[in-house]
Amino acid sequence: MTTQSLSTSYQETIAAQATAPGRGGVGIIRVSGPEARNVALTILGKVPEVRKAEYLPFLDANKQALDQGIALYFQGPNSFTGEDVLELHGHGGPVILDMLLKEILALGKVRIARPGEFSEQAFLNDKLDLTQAEAIADLINSSSEQAARCALNSLQGDFSKLIHQMVENVIHLRMYVEAAIDFPEEEINFLADEKLVNDLKDIIEEVTQVRQQAQQGSLIREGMRVVIAGRPNAGKSSLLNALSGKESAIVTDIEGTTRDVLSEQIHIDGMPLHIIDTAGLRESSDRVEQIGIERAWQEISQADRVLLMVDSSHEHSLDPKMLWPEFFEKLPENIGLTIIRNKADISGAETGYTDINDHQIVTLSAKTGLGIQELKQHLKDIMGYQGNTEGGFIARRRHITALENAHQHLITGLEQLESYVAGEILAEELRLCQQELDQITGEFTSDDLLGRIFSSFCIGK
Ligand SMILES: Nc1nc2c(c(=O)[nH]1)N(C=O)[C@@H](CNc1ccc(C(=O)N[C@@H](CCC(=O)O)C(=O)O)cc1)CN2
Ligand SMILES: Nc1nc2c(ncn2[C@@H]2O[C@H](COP(=O)(O)OP(=O)(O)OP(=O)(O)O)[C@@H](O)[C@H]2O)c(=O)[nH]1
Ligand SMILES: [K+]
């Protein structure tokens, strides 16, 4: 871990195609860094007026026109990256754009950008913090309108603001506690002050709330993994089809139809879900089916939720331990389970949601669609999905982990304070808490982390 205050500006100039590869109406080559000016002088014969679109030929080394396009010039630090930026908006054909990029690289002072490097420059030049840079990638990759709106909220700084607020409060407490330690005669009085305990509890509450919001944000970004498991012919593939609204999986009355894992991404009122259909679980001597069953268990162990599907016209128990003891024993403890009682149309069971002895049960018919709506509602409920993006922001696993760690440091600090009036330990826990929060925005990071984040961006971003 290293603390970063990289105010040093980039020495290198980078270039890449900013628009997606392939044919398009317009294609953009972006150049960022100290050489952007010289590139403009060579390719355009002039440096365009700042932020004013100019229509002019793009020239090769022999002053021959390669394309006739629009150029935009931004003067650092007033640009996306904080460096001088030249944008060449040409005709969007792969050959033309390649020729243009080659011409720029041939000048010898510009190299091709790594994936995410423009955004990395922006981060290193303090144009964006880390959550905002991540939000750009999430905005581009978002698979629903909800996700896009939340990513934009993050990009505009909503998430960062919450983090900064918490950091500020932690710093305030640290100053108080450290002052107390510095005056040993007063220390006990200082630390025994009820206000300190209350302030600490307030911050814990704040972190808890932001963590919940972040969980929503991560759910919106990634989607919950819901695995449908059960015996052959329970109707698992039929349920996948009913939820996805298409005939993704083969449905037959032959047991063991599904042999491999099938996955569909769907949205319920904007909540993204990965629905995973698995091979029916049973003893089998068929090698292919056995592998399918192994894969089913792998999926189950990685699920956010398992839907255990049973045929309600055959199985009457509502208690999974009775219903299927072997399944229940093998199910990892931390994975939530909902029992789906299918084929209500023939069993006559009443459709809808019930919970009995802590077991959550949805009765439905995958064939007729009765009860599907209630299942969707149930899935929203268990994820605490609200469906509005007002103030929502996108979040990643790493943010949640940092918030969890920050929370843990506060809890430990509070315990130490309440049980032992241990000022030194509290001060240390507060310092570690701040460090965790600072990692979220990137005020405190490692090169390793930055590398991992930016390298997952697309090229030209
Ligand atoms: N043509 C083009 N469109 C684009 C981008 C781009 O780089 N080029 N963007 C790339 O992702 C996004 C927009 N992001 C941008 C962010 C900052 C600045 C910029 O010039 N910032 C200056 C001035 C700010 C101001 O006037 O408010 C600055 O920060 O000082 C430009 C684009 C989406 N559309
Ligand atoms: N009556 C009725 N039949 C259903 C219902 N759901 C599924 N079925 C039938 O049950 C049979 C098995 O359905 P599938 O969806 O293939 O079952 P599965 O659990 O995926 O089966 P495997 O792939 O063999 O594990 C088919 O004949 C379906 O038409 C339902 O709600 N009501
Ligand atoms: K089947």
Coordinates of C-alpha atoms and ligand atoms in Angstrom, one line a residue:
M1 CA 0.0 0.0 0.0
T2 CA 1.2 3.5 -0.8
T3 CA -0.5 6.8 -0.2
Q4 CA -0.9 8.8 -3.4
S5 CA -0.6 12.4 -4.1
L6 CA 0.3 12.1 -7.8
S7 CA 0.1 15.7 -8.9
T8 CA 2.9 15.0 -11.3
S9 CA 1.4 15.3 -14.7
Y10 CA 1.8 12.5 -17.3
Q11 CA 4.8 12.9 -19.4
E12 CA 3.7 10.5 -22.1
T13 CA 1.2 11.2 -24.8
I14 CA -1.3 8.5 -25.6
A15 CA -3.7 7.9 -28.5
A16 CA -6.5 5.5 -29.3
Q17 CA -9.7 5.2 -31.1
A18 CA -12.4 6.4 -28.7
T19 CA -15.4 5.0 -30.6
A20 CA -16.2 1.3 -30.8
P21 CA -14.3 -0.7 -33.4
G22 CA -16.1 -1.4 -36.7
R23 CA -18.0 0.7 -39.1
G24 CA -20.0 3.7 -37.8
G25 CA -21.1 7.1 -39.0
V26 CA -18.3 8.9 -37.2
G27 CA -15.2 7.5 -35.6
I28 CA -13.1 9.4 -33.1
I29 CA -9.3 9.2 -32.4
R30 CA -8.3 10.8 -29.2
V31 CA -4.9 12.0 -28.3
S32 CA -4.0 13.1 -24.8
G33 CA -0.8 14.5 -23.4
P34 CA 1.9 17.2 -24.0
E35 CA 2.4 16.1 -27.6
A36 CA -1.3 16.7 -28.5
R37 CA -0.4 20.2 -29.8
N38 CA 2.3 18.9 -32.1
V39 CA 0.0 16.2 -33.4
A40 CA -2.5 18.9 -34.2
L41 CA 0.1 21.0 -36.0
T42 CA 1.2 18.0 -38.1
I43 CA -2.1 16.4 -38.9
L44 CA -4.2 19.6 -39.2
G45 CA -1.5 22.2 -40.0
K46 CA -2.7 24.2 -37.0
V47 CA -3.9 24.0 -33.4
P48 CA -7.7 24.5 -33.4
E49 CA -9.2 27.1 -31.2
V50 CA -9.9 25.6 -27.8
R51 CA -13.2 23.7 -27.7
K52 CA -14.4 25.0 -31.1
A53 CA -15.2 22.3 -33.6
E54 CA -13.3 22.9 -36.8
Y55 CA -14.0 21.2 -40.1
L56 CA -10.7 20.5 -42.0
P57 CA -8.6 17.9 -43.8
F58 CA -6.6 15.4 -41.8
L59 CA -3.2 15.2 -43.4
D60 CA -0.6 12.4 -43.8
A61 CA 3.2 12.9 -43.9
N62 CA 3.0 14.0 -47.5
K63 CA 0.4 16.6 -46.8
Q64 CA -2.1 14.4 -48.6
A65 CA -5.6 14.4 -47.1
L66 CA -6.5 11.1 -45.3
D67 CA -10.0 12.2 -44.4
Q68 CA -12.0 15.4 -44.1
G69 CA -13.3 15.7 -40.5
I70 CA -13.9 17.7 -37.4
A71 CA -11.2 18.4 -34.9
L72 CA -11.6 19.5 -31.3
Y73 CA -8.9 20.7 -29.0
F74 CA -9.0 21.0 -25.2
Q75 CA -6.3 22.8 -23.4
G76 CA -5.1 21.0 -20.2
P77 CA -6.1 21.1 -17.4
N78 CA -9.5 21.9 -18.8
S79 CA -10.2 18.6 -20.5
F80 CA -11.5 15.2 -19.7
T81 CA -8.0 13.8 -18.8
G82 CA -6.6 17.1 -17.5
E83 CA -4.0 17.0 -20.2
D84 CA -4.0 18.7 -23.6
V85 CA -6.5 16.7 -25.7
L86 CA -6.9 16.5 -29.4
E87 CA -10.0 14.8 -30.8
L88 CA -10.2 13.9 -34.5
H89 CA -13.7 13.0 -35.6
G90 CA -13.4 11.3 -38.9
H91 CA -15.6 9.1 -41.0
G92 CA -16.2 5.9 -39.0
G93 CA -14.6 3.2 -41.1
P94 CA -12.0 0.9 -39.6
V95 CA -9.5 1.5 -42.5
I96 CA -9.6 5.3 -42.4
L97 CA -9.3 5.4 -38.6
D98 CA -6.4 2.9 -38.6
M99 CA -4.6 5.0 -41.2
L100 CA -5.1 8.1 -39.1
L101 CA -3.9 6.4 -35.9
K102 CA -0.9 5.0 -37.7
E103 CA 0.0 8.5 -38.9
I104 CA -0.1 9.8 -35.4
L105 CA 2.0 7.0 -34.0
A106 CA 4.5 7.4 -36.8
L107 CA 5.4 10.8 -35.4
G108 CA 7.3 8.8 -32.8
K109 CA 6.2 10.7 -29.7
V110 CA 2.9 9.2 -29.1
R111 CA 2.1 5.7 -28.1
I112 CA -1.1 3.7 -28.1
A113 CA -3.1 3.9 -24.9
R114 CA -3.7 1.0 -22.6
P115 CA -7.3 0.1 -21.8
G116 CA -8.7 2.7 -19.4
E117 CA -5.6 4.9 -19.6
F118 CA -7.5 8.1 -20.5
S119 CA -9.6 7.6 -17.4
E120 CA -6.5 6.8 -15.4
Q121 CA -4.9 10.0 -16.5
A122 CA -8.1 11.8 -15.4
F123 CA -7.9 10.1 -12.0
L124 CA -4.2 10.9 -11.6
N125 CA -4.8 14.5 -12.5
D126 CA -7.6 14.7 -9.9
K127 CA -10.3 15.2 -12.5
L128 CA -12.2 12.2 -11.2
D129 CA -11.9 10.1 -8.0
L130 CA -11.9 6.4 -8.2
T131 CA -15.6 5.8 -7.7
Q132 CA -16.3 8.2 -10.5
A133 CA -13.8 6.6 -12.8
E134 CA -15.4 3.2 -12.1
A135 CA -18.8 4.7 -12.7
I136 CA -17.7 5.6 -16.3
A137 CA -17.0 2.0 -17.0
D138 CA -20.2 1.0 -15.3
L139 CA -22.2 3.5 -17.3
I140 CA -20.8 2.1 -20.5
N141 CA -21.4 -1.4 -19.4
S142 CA -24.8 -0.9 -17.9
S143 CA -27.4 -3.4 -19.0
S144 CA -30.5 -1.6 -17.8
E145 CA -31.8 1.9 -17.6
Q146 CA -31.7 1.7 -13.8
A147 CA -28.0 0.8 -13.9
A148 CA -27.2 3.6 -16.2
R149 CA -29.0 6.2 -14.0
C150 CA -27.2 4.9 -10.9
A151 CA -23.9 5.0 -12.7
L152 CA -24.5 8.5 -13.7
N153 CA -25.3 9.5 -10.1
S154 CA -22.0 8.0 -9.1
L155 CA -20.2 9.7 -11.9
Q156 CA -21.7 13.0 -10.8
G157 CA -20.2 12.4 -7.3
D158 CA -23.2 11.2 -5.2
F159 CA -21.4 8.2 -3.8
S160 CA -18.1 10.1 -3.3
K161 CA -20.0 12.8 -1.4
L162 CA -21.3 10.2 1.1
I163 CA -17.8 8.8 1.6
H164 CA -16.3 12.2 2.1
Q165 CA -18.9 13.1 4.7
M166 CA -18.1 9.9 6.7
V167 CA -14.4 10.5 6.4
E168 CA -14.9 14.0 7.7
N169 CA -16.8 12.7 10.7
V170 CA -14.1 10.1 11.4
I171 CA -11.4 12.7 11.2
H172 CA -13.2 14.9 13.6
L173 CA -13.4 12.0 16.1
R174 CA -9.8 11.1 15.6
M175 CA -8.8 14.6 16.5
Y176 CA -10.8 14.5 19.6
V177 CA -9.5 11.1 20.7
E178 CA -5.9 11.9 19.8
A179 CA -6.1 15.2 21.8
A180 CA -7.4 13.2 24.7
I181 CA -4.4 10.8 24.5
D182 CA -2.1 13.8 24.4
F183 CA -3.3 15.0 27.8
P184 CA -3.1 11.9 30.0
E185 CA -4.4 13.7 33.1
E186 CA -7.6 14.5 31.2
E187 CA -7.7 11.4 29.1
I188 CA -10.3 9.4 31.1
N189 CA -12.6 12.4 31.4
F190 CA -12.4 13.1 27.7
L191 CA -13.0 9.5 26.7
A192 CA -15.7 8.8 29.3
D193 CA -17.7 11.7 27.8
E194 CA -21.0 10.4 26.5
K195 CA -20.8 12.6 23.5
L196 CA -17.9 10.7 22.2
V197 CA -19.8 7.4 22.4
N198 CA -22.8 9.0 20.8
D199 CA -20.8 10.4 18.0
L200 CA -19.1 7.1 17.4
K201 CA -22.5 5.4 17.3
D202 CA -23.8 8.0 14.8
I203 CA -20.9 7.2 12.5
I204 CA -21.5 3.5 12.8
E205 CA -25.2 4.1 11.8
E206 CA -24.0 6.2 8.9
V207 CA -21.7 3.5 7.6
T208 CA -24.4 0.9 8.0
Q209 CA -26.8 2.9 5.9
V210 CA -24.3 3.7 3.2
R211 CA -23.4 0.0 3.1
Q212 CA -27.0 -0.9 2.5
Q213 CA -27.2 1.6 -0.3
A214 CA -24.0 0.2 -1.7
Q215 CA -25.4 -3.3 -1.6
Q216 CA -28.4 -2.1 -3.7
G217 CA -25.9 -0.4 -6.0
S218 CA -23.9 -3.6 -6.5
L219 CA -27.1 -5.5 -7.0
I220 CA -28.2 -3.1 -9.8
R221 CA -24.7 -3.4 -11.3
E222 CA -24.2 -7.1 -11.2
G223 CA -27.6 -8.7 -10.8
M224 CA -28.4 -11.4 -8.3
R225 CA -27.6 -15.0 -9.3
V226 CA -30.7 -17.1 -8.8
V227 CA -30.2 -20.8 -9.4
I228 CA -33.2 -23.1 -10.1
A229 CA -32.5 -26.6 -8.7
G230 CA -34.6 -29.7 -8.2
R231 CA -35.4 -33.2 -9.3
P232 CA -35.8 -34.1 -12.9
N233 CA -39.0 -33.0 -14.4
A234 CA -39.9 -30.7 -11.6
G235 CA -40.3 -27.9 -14.2
K236 CA -37.1 -26.0 -13.8
S237 CA -36.6 -25.3 -17.5
S238 CA -40.3 -24.3 -17.7
L239 CA -39.7 -21.8 -14.9
L240 CA -36.6 -20.3 -16.6
N241 CA -38.7 -19.8 -19.8
A242 CA -41.6 -18.3 -17.8
L243 CA -39.3 -15.8 -16.1
S244 CA -37.3 -14.9 -19.2
G245 CA -40.4 -14.8 -21.4
K246 CA -38.7 -16.9 -24.1
E247 CA -38.1 -20.5 -25.0
S248 CA -34.5 -20.5 -23.9
A249 CA -34.5 -24.0 -22.4
I250 CA -35.8 -27.2 -23.9
V251 CA -38.9 -28.5 -22.1
T252 CA -39.9 -32.1 -22.4
D253 CA -41.5 -34.7 -20.2
I254 CA -38.3 -36.7 -20.5
E255 CA -36.4 -36.8 -17.2
G256 CA -32.9 -35.5 -17.5
T257 CA -33.6 -33.2 -20.5
T258 CA -31.4 -30.4 -19.2
R259 CA -27.8 -31.6 -18.9
D260 CA -25.8 -28.4 -18.8
V261 CA -26.2 -25.1 -17.0
L262 CA -28.3 -22.6 -18.9
S263 CA -28.3 -18.9 -17.9
E264 CA -30.5 -16.0 -18.9
Q265 CA -30.2 -12.4 -17.8
I266 CA -33.6 -10.9 -17.1
H267 CA -35.0 -7.7 -15.4
I268 CA -37.8 -7.5 -13.0
D269 CA -38.9 -3.9 -12.9
G270 CA -35.4 -2.9 -13.7
M271 CA -33.8 -5.3 -11.2
P272 CA -31.3 -7.4 -13.1
L273 CA -31.2 -11.1 -12.4
H274 CA -29.2 -14.0 -13.7
I275 CA -31.5 -17.0 -13.8
I276 CA -29.7 -20.3 -14.0
D277 CA -31.3 -23.5 -14.9
T278 CA -29.5 -26.7 -13.9
A279 CA -29.7 -30.4 -14.6
G280 CA -32.2 -32.3 -12.4
L281 CA -30.5 -33.7 -9.4
R282 CA -30.7 -37.5 -9.1
E283 CA -28.5 -40.5 -9.0
S284 CA -27.4 -41.2 -12.5
S285 CA -25.2 -43.6 -14.3
D286 CA -25.1 -41.5 -17.5
R287 CA -21.7 -39.8 -17.6
V288 CA -23.0 -36.6 -19.3
E289 CA -25.8 -36.3 -16.8
Q290 CA -23.4 -36.8 -13.9
I291 CA -21.2 -33.9 -15.1
G292 CA -24.3 -31.8 -15.4
I293 CA -25.3 -32.6 -11.9
E294 CA -21.8 -31.7 -10.6
R295 CA -22.1 -28.4 -12.4
A296 CA -25.5 -27.8 -10.9
W297 CA -23.9 -28.1 -7.4
Q298 CA -21.2 -25.7 -8.4
E299 CA -23.8 -23.2 -9.5
I300 CA -25.7 -23.7 -6.3
S301 CA -22.7 -23.0 -4.2
Q302 CA -22.2 -19.7 -6.0
A303 CA -25.8 -18.6 -5.9
D304 CA -27.2 -15.6 -4.2
R305 CA -30.5 -17.5 -4.0
V306 CA -31.5 -21.0 -4.7
L307 CA -35.0 -21.9 -5.9
L308 CA -35.6 -25.5 -4.9
M309 CA -38.3 -26.6 -7.3
V310 CA -40.7 -29.5 -6.4
D311 CA -43.7 -30.9 -8.2
S312 CA -46.6 -30.1 -5.9
S313 CA -48.7 -32.8 -7.4
H314 CA -46.2 -35.4 -6.0
E315 CA -44.6 -33.9 -3.0
H316 CA -46.7 -32.5 -0.2
S317 CA -44.3 -31.6 2.6
L318 CA -43.4 -27.9 3.0
D319 CA -40.3 -28.6 5.1
P320 CA -37.2 -28.9 3.0
K321 CA -35.5 -31.0 5.6
M322 CA -38.3 -33.6 5.2
L323 CA -38.8 -33.0 1.6
W324 CA -35.3 -33.7 0.6
P325 CA -32.9 -34.3 3.5
E326 CA -29.8 -35.0 1.2
F327 CA -30.3 -31.7 -0.7
F328 CA -30.7 -29.8 2.5
E329 CA -27.5 -31.3 4.0
K330 CA -25.5 -30.5 0.9
L331 CA -26.7 -26.9 0.6
P332 CA -24.1 -24.4 1.9
E333 CA -25.4 -22.8 5.0
N334 CA -25.2 -19.2 4.0
I335 CA -27.2 -19.6 0.8
G336 CA -30.8 -18.5 1.0
L337 CA -33.5 -20.9 -0.2
T338 CA -37.0 -20.5 -1.5
I339 CA -39.1 -23.6 -2.2
I340 CA -41.0 -23.4 -5.4
R341 CA -44.0 -25.7 -5.5
N342 CA -44.7 -26.1 -9.2
K343 CA -47.6 -27.5 -11.2
A344 CA -50.3 -25.9 -9.1
D345 CA -52.5 -26.2 -12.1
I346 CA -52.7 -30.0 -11.7
S347 CA -52.2 -30.3 -7.9
G348 CA -54.8 -27.6 -7.2
A349 CA -52.6 -26.0 -4.6
E350 CA -53.3 -22.3 -3.9
T351 CA -50.8 -20.2 -5.7
G352 CA -48.8 -17.3 -4.1
Y353 CA -46.3 -16.7 -1.4
T354 CA -46.3 -18.2 2.2
D355 CA -43.8 -18.7 4.8
I356 CA -44.1 -21.6 7.2
N357 CA -41.6 -22.2 10.0
D358 CA -39.1 -19.8 8.5
H359 CA -39.3 -21.6 5.1
Q360 CA -40.2 -19.3 2.3
I361 CA -42.5 -20.9 -0.2
V362 CA -44.0 -19.8 -3.6
T363 CA -46.6 -22.0 -5.2
L364 CA -47.1 -21.5 -8.9
S365 CA -47.5 -23.0 -12.3
A366 CA -44.6 -22.5 -14.6
K367 CA -46.9 -23.8 -17.4
T368 CA -49.9 -21.4 -17.0
G369 CA -48.0 -18.6 -15.4
L370 CA -50.1 -18.5 -12.3
G371 CA -48.0 -17.3 -9.3
I372 CA -45.1 -16.1 -11.4
Q373 CA -45.9 -12.5 -10.5
E374 CA -45.8 -13.4 -6.8
L375 CA -42.4 -15.1 -7.4
K376 CA -41.1 -11.9 -9.0
Q377 CA -42.3 -9.8 -6.1
H378 CA -40.7 -12.3 -3.7
L379 CA -37.4 -12.0 -5.5
K380 CA -37.6 -8.2 -5.2
D381 CA -38.5 -8.4 -1.5
I382 CA -35.6 -10.7 -0.6
M383 CA -33.1 -8.3 -2.3
G384 CA -34.7 -5.3 -0.7
Y385 CA -35.1 -3.9 -4.1
Q386 CA -36.9 -0.6 -4.2
G387 CA -36.9 0.1 -7.9
N388 CA -36.3 3.8 -7.7
T389 CA -32.9 5.3 -8.6
E390 CA -33.5 8.6 -6.8
G391 CA -30.2 9.1 -5.1
G392 CA -29.2 5.5 -5.9
F393 CA -25.6 4.9 -7.0
I394 CA -23.7 2.1 -8.5
A395 CA -21.3 0.2 -6.3
R396 CA -18.9 -2.7 -6.7
R397 CA -17.8 -5.5 -4.5
R398 CA -14.7 -3.7 -3.5
H399 CA -16.7 -0.8 -2.2
I400 CA -18.8 -3.0 -0.1
T401 CA -15.8 -4.8 1.3
A402 CA -14.2 -1.5 2.3
L403 CA -17.4 -0.4 4.0
E404 CA -17.7 -3.7 5.8
N405 CA -14.1 -3.3 7.0
A406 CA -14.7 0.3 8.0
H407 CA -17.7 -0.8 10.0
Q408 CA -15.8 -3.5 11.7
H409 CA -13.0 -1.0 12.8
L410 CA -15.7 1.3 14.3
I411 CA -17.4 -1.6 16.2
T412 CA -14.0 -2.7 17.6
G413 CA -13.2 0.9 18.5
L414 CA -16.5 1.3 20.3
E415 CA -16.1 -2.0 22.2
Q416 CA -12.6 -0.9 23.3
L417 CA -13.9 2.5 24.4
E418 CA -16.9 1.1 26.3
S419 CA -15.2 -1.8 28.0
Y420 CA -11.7 -0.5 28.6
V421 CA -11.7 3.3 27.9
A422 CA -8.8 2.3 25.6
G423 CA -8.0 5.5 23.8
E424 CA -5.0 4.4 21.9
I425 CA -6.8 1.4 20.4
L426 CA -9.8 3.5 19.5
A427 CA -7.5 6.0 17.8
E428 CA -5.9 3.2 15.8
E429 CA -9.2 1.7 14.8
L430 CA -10.4 5.1 13.7
R431 CA -7.3 5.5 11.6
L432 CA -7.8 2.1 9.9
C433 CA -11.5 3.0 9.4
Q434 CA -10.5 6.2 7.6
Q435 CA -8.0 4.3 5.5
E436 CA -10.7 1.9 4.3
L437 CA -13.0 4.7 3.4
D438 CA -10.2 6.5 1.6
Q439 CA -9.6 3.4 -0.5
I440 CA -13.1 3.7 -2.0
T441 CA -12.5 7.1 -3.5
G442 CA -8.9 6.4 -4.2
E443 CA -7.3 8.9 -1.8
F444 CA -5.5 5.9 -0.4
T445 CA -4.7 3.1 -2.9
S446 CA -2.1 0.7 -4.2
D447 CA -0.8 0.6 -7.8
D448 CA -2.0 -2.9 -7.9
L449 CA -5.6 -1.8 -7.3
L450 CA -5.4 0.9 -9.9
G451 CA -4.0 -1.5 -12.4
R452 CA -6.8 -3.9 -11.7
I453 CA -9.5 -1.3 -12.0
F454 CA -8.4 0.5 -15.1
S455 CA -7.2 -2.6 -17.1
S456 CA -10.8 -3.8 -17.1
F457 CA -12.0 -0.7 -19.0
C458 CA -12.4 -0.8 -22.7
I459 CA -9.8 0.4 -25.1
G460 CA -10.0 4.1 -25.8
K461 CA -11.8 5.0 -22.5
Ligands
LIG1 N1 -16.3 14.2 -27.9 C1 -16.3 13.8 -26.6 N2 -17.4 13.4 -26.1 C2 -17.5 12.9 -24.8 C3 -16.3 12.7 -24.1 C4 -15.1 13.1 -24.7 O1 -14.0 12.9 -24.1 N3 -15.1 13.6 -26.0 N4 -16.4 12.2 -22.8 C5 -15.3 11.5 -22.2 O2 -15.5 10.7 -21.3 C6 -17.6 12.3 -22.1 C7 -17.8 13.7 -21.6 N5 -16.8 13.9 -20.6 C8 -16.0 15.1 -20.5 C9 -15.6 15.5 -19.3 C10 -14.9 16.6 -19.1 C11 -14.6 17.4 -20.3 C12 -13.9 18.7 -20.1 O3 -13.6 19.4 -21.1 N6 -13.7 19.2 -18.9 C13 -13.1 20.5 -18.7 C14 -14.1 21.6 -18.8 C15 -15.2 21.5 -17.8 C16 -16.3 22.5 -17.9 O4 -16.3 23.4 -18.8 O5 -17.3 22.3 -17.1 C17 -12.5 20.4 -17.3 O6 -12.7 19.5 -16.6 O7 -11.8 21.4 -17.0 C18 -15.0 17.0 -21.5 C19 -15.8 15.8 -21.6 C20 -18.7 11.9 -23.0 N7 -18.7 12.6 -24.3
LIG2 N1 -49.0 -29.3 -15.6 C1 -47.9 -28.7 -15.5 N2 -46.8 -29.3 -16.1 C2 -45.6 -28.6 -16.1 C3 -45.5 -27.5 -15.3 N3 -44.2 -27.1 -15.4 C4 -43.6 -28.0 -16.2 N4 -44.4 -28.9 -16.6 C5 -44.2 -30.1 -17.4 O1 -43.2 -30.9 -16.7 C6 -42.3 -31.6 -17.6 C7 -40.9 -31.3 -17.3 O2 -40.7 -29.9 -17.4 P1 -39.2 -29.3 -17.5 O3 -39.4 -27.8 -17.5 O4 -38.5 -29.9 -18.7 O5 -38.6 -29.9 -16.2 P2 -37.1 -29.8 -15.7 O6 -37.2 -29.8 -14.2 O7 -36.3 -28.8 -16.4 O8 -36.6 -31.2 -16.2 P3 -35.1 -31.8 -16.3 O9 -34.4 -31.0 -17.4 O10 -35.3 -33.2 -16.8 O11 -34.4 -31.8 -15.0 C8 -42.8 -31.0 -19.0 O12 -43.6 -31.9 -19.6 C9 -43.5 -29.7 -18.7 O13 -44.4 -29.4 -19.7 C10 -46.6 -26.9 -14.7 O14 -46.6 -25.9 -14.0 N5 -47.8 -27.6 -14.8
K3 K -37.6 -32.5 -18.5

